[in-house]
mmCIF file of C-alpha atoms (C1' of nucleotides) in Angstrom:
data_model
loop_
_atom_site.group_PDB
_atom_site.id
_atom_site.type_symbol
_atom_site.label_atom_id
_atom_site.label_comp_id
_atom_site.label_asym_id
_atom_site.label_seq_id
_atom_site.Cartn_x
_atom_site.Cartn_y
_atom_site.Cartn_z
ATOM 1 C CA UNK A 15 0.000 0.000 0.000
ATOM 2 C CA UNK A 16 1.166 3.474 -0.713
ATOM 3 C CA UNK A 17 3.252 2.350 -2.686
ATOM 4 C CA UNK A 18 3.304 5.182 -5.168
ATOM 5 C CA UNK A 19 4.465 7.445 -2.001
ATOM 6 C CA UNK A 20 7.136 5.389 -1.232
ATOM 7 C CA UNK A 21 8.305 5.402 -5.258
ATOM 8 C CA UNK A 22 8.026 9.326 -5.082
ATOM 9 C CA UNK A 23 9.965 10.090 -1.813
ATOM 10 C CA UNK A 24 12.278 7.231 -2.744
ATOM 11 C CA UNK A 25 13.298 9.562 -5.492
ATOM 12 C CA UNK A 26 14.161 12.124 -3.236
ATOM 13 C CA UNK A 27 11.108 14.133 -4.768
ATOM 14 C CA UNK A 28 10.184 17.163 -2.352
ATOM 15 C CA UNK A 29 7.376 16.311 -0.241
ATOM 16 C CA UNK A 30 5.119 18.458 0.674
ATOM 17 C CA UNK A 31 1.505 18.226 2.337
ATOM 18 C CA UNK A 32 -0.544 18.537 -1.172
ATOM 19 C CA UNK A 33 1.657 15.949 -2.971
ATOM 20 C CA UNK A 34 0.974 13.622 0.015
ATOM 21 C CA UNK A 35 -2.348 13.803 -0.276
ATOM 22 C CA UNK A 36 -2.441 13.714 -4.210
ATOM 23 C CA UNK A 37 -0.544 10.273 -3.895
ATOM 24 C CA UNK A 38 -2.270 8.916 -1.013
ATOM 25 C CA UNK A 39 -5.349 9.718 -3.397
ATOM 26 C CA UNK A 40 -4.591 8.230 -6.542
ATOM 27 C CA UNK A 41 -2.813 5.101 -4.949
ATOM 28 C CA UNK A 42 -4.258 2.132 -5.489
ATOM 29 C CA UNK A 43 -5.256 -1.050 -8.319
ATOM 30 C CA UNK A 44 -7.619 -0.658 -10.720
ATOM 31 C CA UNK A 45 -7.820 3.161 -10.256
ATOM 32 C CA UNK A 46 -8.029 5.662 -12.584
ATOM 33 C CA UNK A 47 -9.269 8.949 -11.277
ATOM 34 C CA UNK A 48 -9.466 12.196 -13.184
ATOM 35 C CA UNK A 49 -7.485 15.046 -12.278
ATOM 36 C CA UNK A 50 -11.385 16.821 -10.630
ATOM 37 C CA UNK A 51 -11.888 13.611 -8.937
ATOM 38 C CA UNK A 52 -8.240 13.454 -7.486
ATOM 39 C CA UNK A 53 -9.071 17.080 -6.538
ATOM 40 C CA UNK A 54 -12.363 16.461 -4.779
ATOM 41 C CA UNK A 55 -10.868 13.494 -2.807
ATOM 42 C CA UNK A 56 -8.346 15.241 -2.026
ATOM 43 C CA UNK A 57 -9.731 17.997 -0.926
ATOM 44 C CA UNK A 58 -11.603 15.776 2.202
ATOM 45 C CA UNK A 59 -8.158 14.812 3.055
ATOM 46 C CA UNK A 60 -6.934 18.770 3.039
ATOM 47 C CA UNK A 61 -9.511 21.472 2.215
ATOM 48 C CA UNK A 62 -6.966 24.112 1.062
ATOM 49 C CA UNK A 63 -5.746 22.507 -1.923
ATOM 50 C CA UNK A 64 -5.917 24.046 -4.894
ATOM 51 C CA UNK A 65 -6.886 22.720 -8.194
ATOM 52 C CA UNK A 66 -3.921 24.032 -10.447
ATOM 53 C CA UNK A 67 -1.956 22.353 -7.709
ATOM 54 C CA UNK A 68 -3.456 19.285 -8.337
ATOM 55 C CA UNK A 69 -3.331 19.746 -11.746
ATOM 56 C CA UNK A 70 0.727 20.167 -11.461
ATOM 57 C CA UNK A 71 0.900 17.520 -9.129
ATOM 58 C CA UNK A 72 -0.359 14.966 -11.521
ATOM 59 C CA UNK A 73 1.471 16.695 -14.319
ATOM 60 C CA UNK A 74 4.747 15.957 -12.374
ATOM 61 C CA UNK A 75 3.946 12.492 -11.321
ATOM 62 C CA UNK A 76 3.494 11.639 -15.212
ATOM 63 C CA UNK A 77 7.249 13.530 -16.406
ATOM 64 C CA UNK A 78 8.590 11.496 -13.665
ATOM 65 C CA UNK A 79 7.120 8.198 -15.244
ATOM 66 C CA UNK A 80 5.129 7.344 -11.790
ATOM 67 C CA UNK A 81 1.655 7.849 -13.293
ATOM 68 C CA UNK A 82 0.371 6.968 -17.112
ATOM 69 C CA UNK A 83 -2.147 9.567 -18.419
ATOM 70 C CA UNK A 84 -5.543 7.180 -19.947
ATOM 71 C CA UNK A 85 -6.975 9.211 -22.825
ATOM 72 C CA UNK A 86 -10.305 7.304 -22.692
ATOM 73 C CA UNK A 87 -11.917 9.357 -25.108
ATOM 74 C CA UNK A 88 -14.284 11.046 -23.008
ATOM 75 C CA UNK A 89 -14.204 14.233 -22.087
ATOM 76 C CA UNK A 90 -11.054 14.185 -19.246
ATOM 77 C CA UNK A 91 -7.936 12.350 -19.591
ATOM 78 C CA UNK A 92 -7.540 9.979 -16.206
ATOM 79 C CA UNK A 93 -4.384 9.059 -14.076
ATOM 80 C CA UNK A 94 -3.243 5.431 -13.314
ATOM 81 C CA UNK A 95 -0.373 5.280 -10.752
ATOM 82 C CA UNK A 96 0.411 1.769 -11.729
ATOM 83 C CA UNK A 97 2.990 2.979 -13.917
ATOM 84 C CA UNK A 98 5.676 0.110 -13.230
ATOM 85 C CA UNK A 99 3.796 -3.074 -14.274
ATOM 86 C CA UNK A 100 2.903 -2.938 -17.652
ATOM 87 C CA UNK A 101 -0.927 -3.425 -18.493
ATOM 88 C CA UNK A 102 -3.796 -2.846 -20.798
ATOM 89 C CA UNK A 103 -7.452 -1.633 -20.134
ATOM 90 C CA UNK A 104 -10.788 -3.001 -20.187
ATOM 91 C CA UNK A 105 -13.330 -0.191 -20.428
ATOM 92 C CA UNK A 106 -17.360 -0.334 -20.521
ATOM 93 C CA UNK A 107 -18.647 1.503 -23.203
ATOM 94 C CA UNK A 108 -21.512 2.171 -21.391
ATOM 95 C CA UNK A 109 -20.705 3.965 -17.778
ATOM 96 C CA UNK A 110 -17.189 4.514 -18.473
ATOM 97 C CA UNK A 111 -15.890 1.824 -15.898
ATOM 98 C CA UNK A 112 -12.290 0.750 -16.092
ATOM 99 C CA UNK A 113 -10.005 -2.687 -15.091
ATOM 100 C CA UNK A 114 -6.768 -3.072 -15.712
ATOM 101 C CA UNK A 115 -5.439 -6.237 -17.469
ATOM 102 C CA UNK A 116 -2.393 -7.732 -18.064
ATOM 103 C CA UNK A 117 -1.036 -9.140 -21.633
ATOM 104 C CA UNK A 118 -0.809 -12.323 -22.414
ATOM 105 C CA UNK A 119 1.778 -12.484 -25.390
ATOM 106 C CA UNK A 120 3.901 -9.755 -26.492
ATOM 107 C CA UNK A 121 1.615 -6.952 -28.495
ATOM 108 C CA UNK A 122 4.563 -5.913 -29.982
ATOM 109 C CA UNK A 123 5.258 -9.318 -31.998
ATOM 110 C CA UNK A 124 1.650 -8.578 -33.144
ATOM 111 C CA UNK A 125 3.156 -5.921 -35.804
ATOM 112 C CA UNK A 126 5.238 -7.210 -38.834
ATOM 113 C CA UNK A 127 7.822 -5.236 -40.300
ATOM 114 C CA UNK A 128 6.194 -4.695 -43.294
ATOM 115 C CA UNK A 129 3.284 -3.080 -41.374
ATOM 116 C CA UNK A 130 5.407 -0.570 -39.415
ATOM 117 C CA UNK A 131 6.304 1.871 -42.085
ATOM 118 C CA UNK A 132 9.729 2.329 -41.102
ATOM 119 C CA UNK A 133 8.772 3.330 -37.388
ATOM 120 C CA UNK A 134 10.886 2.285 -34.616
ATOM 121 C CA UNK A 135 8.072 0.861 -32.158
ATOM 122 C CA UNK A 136 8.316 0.717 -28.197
ATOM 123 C CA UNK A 137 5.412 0.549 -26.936
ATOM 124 C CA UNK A 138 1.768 -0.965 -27.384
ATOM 125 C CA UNK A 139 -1.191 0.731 -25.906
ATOM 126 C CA UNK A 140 -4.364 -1.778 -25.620
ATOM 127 C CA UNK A 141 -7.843 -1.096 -25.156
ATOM 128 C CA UNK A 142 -10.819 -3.328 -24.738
ATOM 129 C CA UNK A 143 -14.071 -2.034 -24.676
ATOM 130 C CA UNK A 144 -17.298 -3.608 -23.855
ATOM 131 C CA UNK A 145 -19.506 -3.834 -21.124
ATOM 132 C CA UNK A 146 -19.319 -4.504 -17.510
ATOM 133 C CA UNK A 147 -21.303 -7.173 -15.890
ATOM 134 C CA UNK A 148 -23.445 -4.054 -14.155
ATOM 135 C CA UNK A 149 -24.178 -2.543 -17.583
ATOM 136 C CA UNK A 150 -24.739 -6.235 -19.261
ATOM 137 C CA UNK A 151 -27.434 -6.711 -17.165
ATOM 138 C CA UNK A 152 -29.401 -3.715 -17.513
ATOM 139 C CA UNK B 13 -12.209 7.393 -54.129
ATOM 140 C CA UNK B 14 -14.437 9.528 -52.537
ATOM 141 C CA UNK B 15 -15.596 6.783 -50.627
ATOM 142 C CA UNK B 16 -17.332 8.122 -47.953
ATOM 143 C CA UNK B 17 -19.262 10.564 -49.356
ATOM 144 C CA UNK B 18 -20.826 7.362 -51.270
ATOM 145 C CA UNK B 19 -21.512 6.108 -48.618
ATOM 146 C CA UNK B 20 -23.247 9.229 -47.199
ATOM 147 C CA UNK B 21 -25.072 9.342 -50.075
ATOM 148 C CA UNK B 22 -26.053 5.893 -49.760
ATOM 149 C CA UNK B 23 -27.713 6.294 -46.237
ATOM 150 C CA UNK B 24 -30.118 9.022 -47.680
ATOM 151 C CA UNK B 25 -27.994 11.968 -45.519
ATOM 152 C CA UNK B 26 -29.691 14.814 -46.716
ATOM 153 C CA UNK B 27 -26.177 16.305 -48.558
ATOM 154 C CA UNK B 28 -25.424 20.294 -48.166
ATOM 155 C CA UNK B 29 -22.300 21.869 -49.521
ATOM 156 C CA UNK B 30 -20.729 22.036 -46.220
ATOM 157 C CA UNK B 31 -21.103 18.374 -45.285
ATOM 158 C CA UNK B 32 -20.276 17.478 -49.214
ATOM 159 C CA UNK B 33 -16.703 19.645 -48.499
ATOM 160 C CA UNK B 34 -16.380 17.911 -45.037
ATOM 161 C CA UNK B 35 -16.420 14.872 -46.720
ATOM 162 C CA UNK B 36 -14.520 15.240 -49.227
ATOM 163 C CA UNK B 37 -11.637 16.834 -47.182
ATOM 164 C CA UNK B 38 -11.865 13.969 -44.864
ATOM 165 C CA UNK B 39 -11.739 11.163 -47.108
ATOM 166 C CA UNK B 40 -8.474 8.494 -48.356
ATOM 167 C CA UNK B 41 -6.295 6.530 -46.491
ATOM 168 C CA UNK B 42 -4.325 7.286 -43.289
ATOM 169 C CA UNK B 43 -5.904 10.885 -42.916
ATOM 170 C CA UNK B 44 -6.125 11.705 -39.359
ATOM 171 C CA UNK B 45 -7.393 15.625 -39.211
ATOM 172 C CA UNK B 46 -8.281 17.434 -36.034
ATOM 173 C CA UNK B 47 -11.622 19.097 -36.431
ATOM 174 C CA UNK B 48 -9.475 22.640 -36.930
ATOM 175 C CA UNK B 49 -7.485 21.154 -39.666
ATOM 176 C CA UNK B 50 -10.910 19.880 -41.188
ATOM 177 C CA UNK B 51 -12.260 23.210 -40.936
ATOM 178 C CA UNK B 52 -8.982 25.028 -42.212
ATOM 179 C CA UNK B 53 -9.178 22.536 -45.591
ATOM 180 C CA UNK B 54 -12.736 22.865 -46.098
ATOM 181 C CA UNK B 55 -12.584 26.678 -46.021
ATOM 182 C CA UNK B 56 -10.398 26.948 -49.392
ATOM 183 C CA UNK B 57 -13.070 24.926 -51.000
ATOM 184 C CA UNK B 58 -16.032 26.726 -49.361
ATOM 185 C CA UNK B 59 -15.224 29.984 -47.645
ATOM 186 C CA UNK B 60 -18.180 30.425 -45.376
ATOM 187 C CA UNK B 61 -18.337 27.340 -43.872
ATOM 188 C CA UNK B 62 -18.474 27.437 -39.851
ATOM 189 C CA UNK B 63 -16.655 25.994 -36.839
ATOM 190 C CA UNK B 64 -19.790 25.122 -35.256
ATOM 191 C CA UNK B 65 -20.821 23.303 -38.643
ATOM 192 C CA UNK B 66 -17.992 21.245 -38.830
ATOM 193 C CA UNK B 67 -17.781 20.060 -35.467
ATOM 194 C CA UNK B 68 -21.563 19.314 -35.950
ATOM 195 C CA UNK B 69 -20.908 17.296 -39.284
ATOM 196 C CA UNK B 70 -17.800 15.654 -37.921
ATOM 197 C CA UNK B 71 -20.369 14.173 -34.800
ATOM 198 C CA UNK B 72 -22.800 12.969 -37.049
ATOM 199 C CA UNK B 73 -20.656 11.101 -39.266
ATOM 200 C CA UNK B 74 -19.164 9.498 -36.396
ATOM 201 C CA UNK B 75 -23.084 8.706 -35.076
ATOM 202 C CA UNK B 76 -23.750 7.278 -38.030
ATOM 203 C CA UNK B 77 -20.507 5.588 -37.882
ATOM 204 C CA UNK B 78 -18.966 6.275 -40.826
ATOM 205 C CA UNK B 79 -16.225 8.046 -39.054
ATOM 206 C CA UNK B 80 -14.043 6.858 -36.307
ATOM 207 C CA UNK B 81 -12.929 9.351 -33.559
ATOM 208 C CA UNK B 82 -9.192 8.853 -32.493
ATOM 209 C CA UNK B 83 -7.921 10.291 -29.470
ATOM 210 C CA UNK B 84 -4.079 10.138 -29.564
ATOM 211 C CA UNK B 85 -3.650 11.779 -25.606
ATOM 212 C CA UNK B 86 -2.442 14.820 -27.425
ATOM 213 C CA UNK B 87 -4.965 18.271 -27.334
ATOM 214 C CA UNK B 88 -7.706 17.594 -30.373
ATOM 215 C CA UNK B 89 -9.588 14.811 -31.043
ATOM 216 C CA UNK B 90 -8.842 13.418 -35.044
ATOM 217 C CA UNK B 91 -11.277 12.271 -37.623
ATOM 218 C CA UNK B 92 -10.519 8.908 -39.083
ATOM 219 C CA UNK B 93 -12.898 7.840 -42.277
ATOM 220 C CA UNK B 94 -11.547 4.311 -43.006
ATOM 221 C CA UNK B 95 -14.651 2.947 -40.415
ATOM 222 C CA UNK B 96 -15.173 -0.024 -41.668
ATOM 223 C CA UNK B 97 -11.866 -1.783 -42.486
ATOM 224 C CA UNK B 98 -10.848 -2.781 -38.702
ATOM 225 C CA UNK B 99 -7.049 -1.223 -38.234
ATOM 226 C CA UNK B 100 -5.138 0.153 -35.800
ATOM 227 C CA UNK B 101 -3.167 2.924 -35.219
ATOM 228 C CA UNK B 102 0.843 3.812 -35.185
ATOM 229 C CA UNK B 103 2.142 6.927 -34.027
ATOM 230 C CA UNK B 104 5.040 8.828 -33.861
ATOM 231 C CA UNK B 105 5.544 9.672 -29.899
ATOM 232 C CA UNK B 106 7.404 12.665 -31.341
ATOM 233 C CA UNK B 107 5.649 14.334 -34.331
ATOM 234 C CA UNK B 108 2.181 12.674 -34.073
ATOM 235 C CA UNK B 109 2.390 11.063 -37.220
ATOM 236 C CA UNK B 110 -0.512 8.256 -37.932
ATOM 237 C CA UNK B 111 -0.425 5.909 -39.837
ATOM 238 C CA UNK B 112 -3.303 2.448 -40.283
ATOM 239 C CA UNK B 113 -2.000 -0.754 -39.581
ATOM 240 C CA UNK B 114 -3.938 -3.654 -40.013
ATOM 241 C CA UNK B 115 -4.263 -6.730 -37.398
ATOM 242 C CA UNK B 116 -2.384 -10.076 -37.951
ATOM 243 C CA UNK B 117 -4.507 -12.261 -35.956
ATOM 244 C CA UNK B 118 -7.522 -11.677 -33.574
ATOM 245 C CA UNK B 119 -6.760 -9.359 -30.383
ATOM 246 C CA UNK B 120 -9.510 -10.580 -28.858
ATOM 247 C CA UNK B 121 -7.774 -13.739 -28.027
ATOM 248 C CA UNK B 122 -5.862 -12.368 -26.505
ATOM 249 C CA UNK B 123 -7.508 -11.615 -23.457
ATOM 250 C CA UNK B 124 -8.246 -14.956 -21.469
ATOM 251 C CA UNK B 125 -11.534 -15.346 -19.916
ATOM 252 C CA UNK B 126 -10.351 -14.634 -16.249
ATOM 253 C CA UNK B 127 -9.540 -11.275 -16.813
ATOM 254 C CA UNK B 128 -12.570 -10.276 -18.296
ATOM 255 C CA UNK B 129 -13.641 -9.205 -14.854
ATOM 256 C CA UNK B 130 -17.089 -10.496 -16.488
ATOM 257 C CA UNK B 131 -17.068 -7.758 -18.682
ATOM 258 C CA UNK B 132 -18.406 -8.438 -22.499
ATOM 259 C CA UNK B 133 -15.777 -7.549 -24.460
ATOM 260 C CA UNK B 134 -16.241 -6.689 -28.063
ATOM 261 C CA UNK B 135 -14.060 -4.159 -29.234
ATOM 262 C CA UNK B 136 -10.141 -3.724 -29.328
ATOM 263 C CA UNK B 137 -8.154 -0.624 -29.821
ATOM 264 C CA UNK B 138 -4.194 -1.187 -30.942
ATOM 265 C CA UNK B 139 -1.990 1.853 -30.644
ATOM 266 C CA UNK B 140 1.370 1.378 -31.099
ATOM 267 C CA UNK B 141 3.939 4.120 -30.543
ATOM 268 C CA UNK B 142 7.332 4.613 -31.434
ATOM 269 C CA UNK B 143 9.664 7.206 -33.517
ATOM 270 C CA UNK B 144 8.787 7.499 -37.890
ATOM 271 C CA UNK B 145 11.864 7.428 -39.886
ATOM 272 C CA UNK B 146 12.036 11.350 -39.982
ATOM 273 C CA UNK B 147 12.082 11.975 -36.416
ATOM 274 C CA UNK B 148 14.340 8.893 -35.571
ATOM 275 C CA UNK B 149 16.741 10.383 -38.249
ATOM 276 C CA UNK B 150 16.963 13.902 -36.124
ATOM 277 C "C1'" DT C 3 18.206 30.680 3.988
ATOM 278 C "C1'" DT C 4 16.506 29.867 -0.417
ATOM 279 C "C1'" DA C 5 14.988 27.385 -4.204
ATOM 280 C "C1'" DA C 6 10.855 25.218 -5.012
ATOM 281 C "C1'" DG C 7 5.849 24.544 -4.301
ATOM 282 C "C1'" DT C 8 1.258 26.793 -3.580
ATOM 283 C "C1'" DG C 9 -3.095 29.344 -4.325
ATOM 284 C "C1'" DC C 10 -5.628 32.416 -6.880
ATOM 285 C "C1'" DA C 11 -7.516 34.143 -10.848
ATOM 286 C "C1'" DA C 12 -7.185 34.889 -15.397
ATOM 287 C "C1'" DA C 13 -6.045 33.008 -19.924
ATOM 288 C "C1'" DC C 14 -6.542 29.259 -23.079
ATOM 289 C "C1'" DA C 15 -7.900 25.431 -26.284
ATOM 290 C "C1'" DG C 16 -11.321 22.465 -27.801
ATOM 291 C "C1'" DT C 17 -16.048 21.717 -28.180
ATOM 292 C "C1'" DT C 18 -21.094 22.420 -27.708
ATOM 293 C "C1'" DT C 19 -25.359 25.029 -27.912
ATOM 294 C "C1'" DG C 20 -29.382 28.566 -28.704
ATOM 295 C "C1'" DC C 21 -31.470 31.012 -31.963
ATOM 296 C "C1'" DA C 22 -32.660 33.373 -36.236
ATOM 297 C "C1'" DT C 23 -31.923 32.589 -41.205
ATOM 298 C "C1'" DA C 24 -31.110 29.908 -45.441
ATOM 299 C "C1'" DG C 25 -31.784 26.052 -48.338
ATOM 300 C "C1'" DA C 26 -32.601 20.781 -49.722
ATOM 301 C "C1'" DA C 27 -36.180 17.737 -50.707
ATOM 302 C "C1'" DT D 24 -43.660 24.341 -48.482
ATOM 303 C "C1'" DT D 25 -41.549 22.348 -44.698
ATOM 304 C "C1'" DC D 26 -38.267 20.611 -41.985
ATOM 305 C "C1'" DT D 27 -33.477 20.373 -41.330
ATOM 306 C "C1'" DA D 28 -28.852 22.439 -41.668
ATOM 307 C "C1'" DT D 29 -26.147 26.620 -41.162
ATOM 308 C "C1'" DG D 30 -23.739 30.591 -39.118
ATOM 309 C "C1'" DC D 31 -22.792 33.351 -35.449
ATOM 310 C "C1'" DA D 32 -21.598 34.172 -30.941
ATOM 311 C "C1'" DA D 33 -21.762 32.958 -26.450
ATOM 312 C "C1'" DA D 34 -21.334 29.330 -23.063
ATOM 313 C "C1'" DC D 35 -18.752 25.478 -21.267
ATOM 314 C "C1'" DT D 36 -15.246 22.080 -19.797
ATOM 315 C "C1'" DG D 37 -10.701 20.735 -19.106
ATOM 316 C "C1'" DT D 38 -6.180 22.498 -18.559
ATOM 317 C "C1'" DT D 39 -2.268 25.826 -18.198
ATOM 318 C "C1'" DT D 40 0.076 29.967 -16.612
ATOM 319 C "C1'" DG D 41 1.782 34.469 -14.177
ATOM 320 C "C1'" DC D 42 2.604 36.207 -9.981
ATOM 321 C "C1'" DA D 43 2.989 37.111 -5.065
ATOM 322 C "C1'" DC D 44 3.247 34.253 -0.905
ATOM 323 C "C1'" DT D 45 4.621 30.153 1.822
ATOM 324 C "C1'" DT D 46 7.445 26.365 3.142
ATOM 325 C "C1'" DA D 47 10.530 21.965 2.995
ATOM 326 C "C1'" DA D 48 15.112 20.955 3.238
#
DNA sequence: TTAAGTGCAAACAGTTTGCATAGAA
DNA sequence: TTCTATGCAAACTGTTTGCACTTAA
């Protein structure tokens, strides 16, 4: 637990009480919060926060490679602070709800050289969508 | 060519000149336009055609499905016509470039039943990224 | 002590919407 | 003729920035 606090002070990163918070809130499996949702959790944890500082914070936490930014094609982008095991999503088209998976083979094998128009490829980005059991049934 | 305003056509979408020039601007293989760079195009062929109009046209055709809408994390959404050849995209982490690939096998494989999380999956969404051969060459 | 982080408010980009007018069928 | 699409401008959402103040190290 915490675990994405520990990464950040481990890098001798300067804590202060808004980063704390900002960590402590986005920490976690299977989350993926948007930068107003980090805010409004975070603000129950510390009222004073302010939302460009949020908004820096997880700006920050992505340069340093400790979050991945999820464009998930609605309106906000979200943050996912498990940046150091390597995963795909799982996202219900209907309410927006998102699991994170992890690959079976390697995606990257899944791209022949003829199809890669001379680009040097590192990294896949995988998205299912469909619906989640809640949506299924209703 | 021309393709999709065909198949506009075909679906009894009551044509205008505006959605005609949206079309047409948006149409061939690997285009990826953001709805400004739809709007900038379609104004040398049409001079008073609107912002609001070709957001508007750009939303339909993706309602209707004839258009895919590609978020690539960066600012604008882009406009992808080729909807009904499944592909996905490649793009240059540096310049944005796009470019369609096309699937080797079925990506829906690859995801084993337990980590469906129960979900009904039936959709995949490929994005490789890596450097094109003009921005690995810099 | 001092460089770095914070809050505020204002600026910004991308997109959507309300309403009167124009135009396709 | 009639119903839908258009243009304009204003509203909106998500995000970034400039600047004076505060604070961790």
């Amino acid at each position: 637990m915490s675990d994405l606090l520990e990464r950040l002070r481990g890098r001798g990163w300067r804590m202060t009480a808004q980063r704390r918070v900002v960590a402590e809130v986005l920490d976690g499996d299977h989350v993926h919060l948007t930068a107003d949702e980090v805010h409004a959790a975070a603000i129950a944890k510390l009222p004073e926060i302010s939302r460009a500082t949020v908004y820096n914070t997880l700006g920050e936490m992505v340069t340093l490679g400790e979050v991945i930014e999820v464009a998930t094609d609605g309106r906000a982008k979200r943050y996912d602070p498990n940046a150091h095991r390597p995963h795909h999503h799982l996202v219900c088209a209907r309410c927006g709800a998102i699991r994170d998976v992890h690959p079976t083979g390697n995606p990257l094998a899944d791209l022949p050289a003829q199809e890669r128009f001379g680009f040097s490829v590192s990294e896949v980005e995988v998205t299912y969508r469909g619906l989640c059991p809640h949506c299924a049934a209703a």
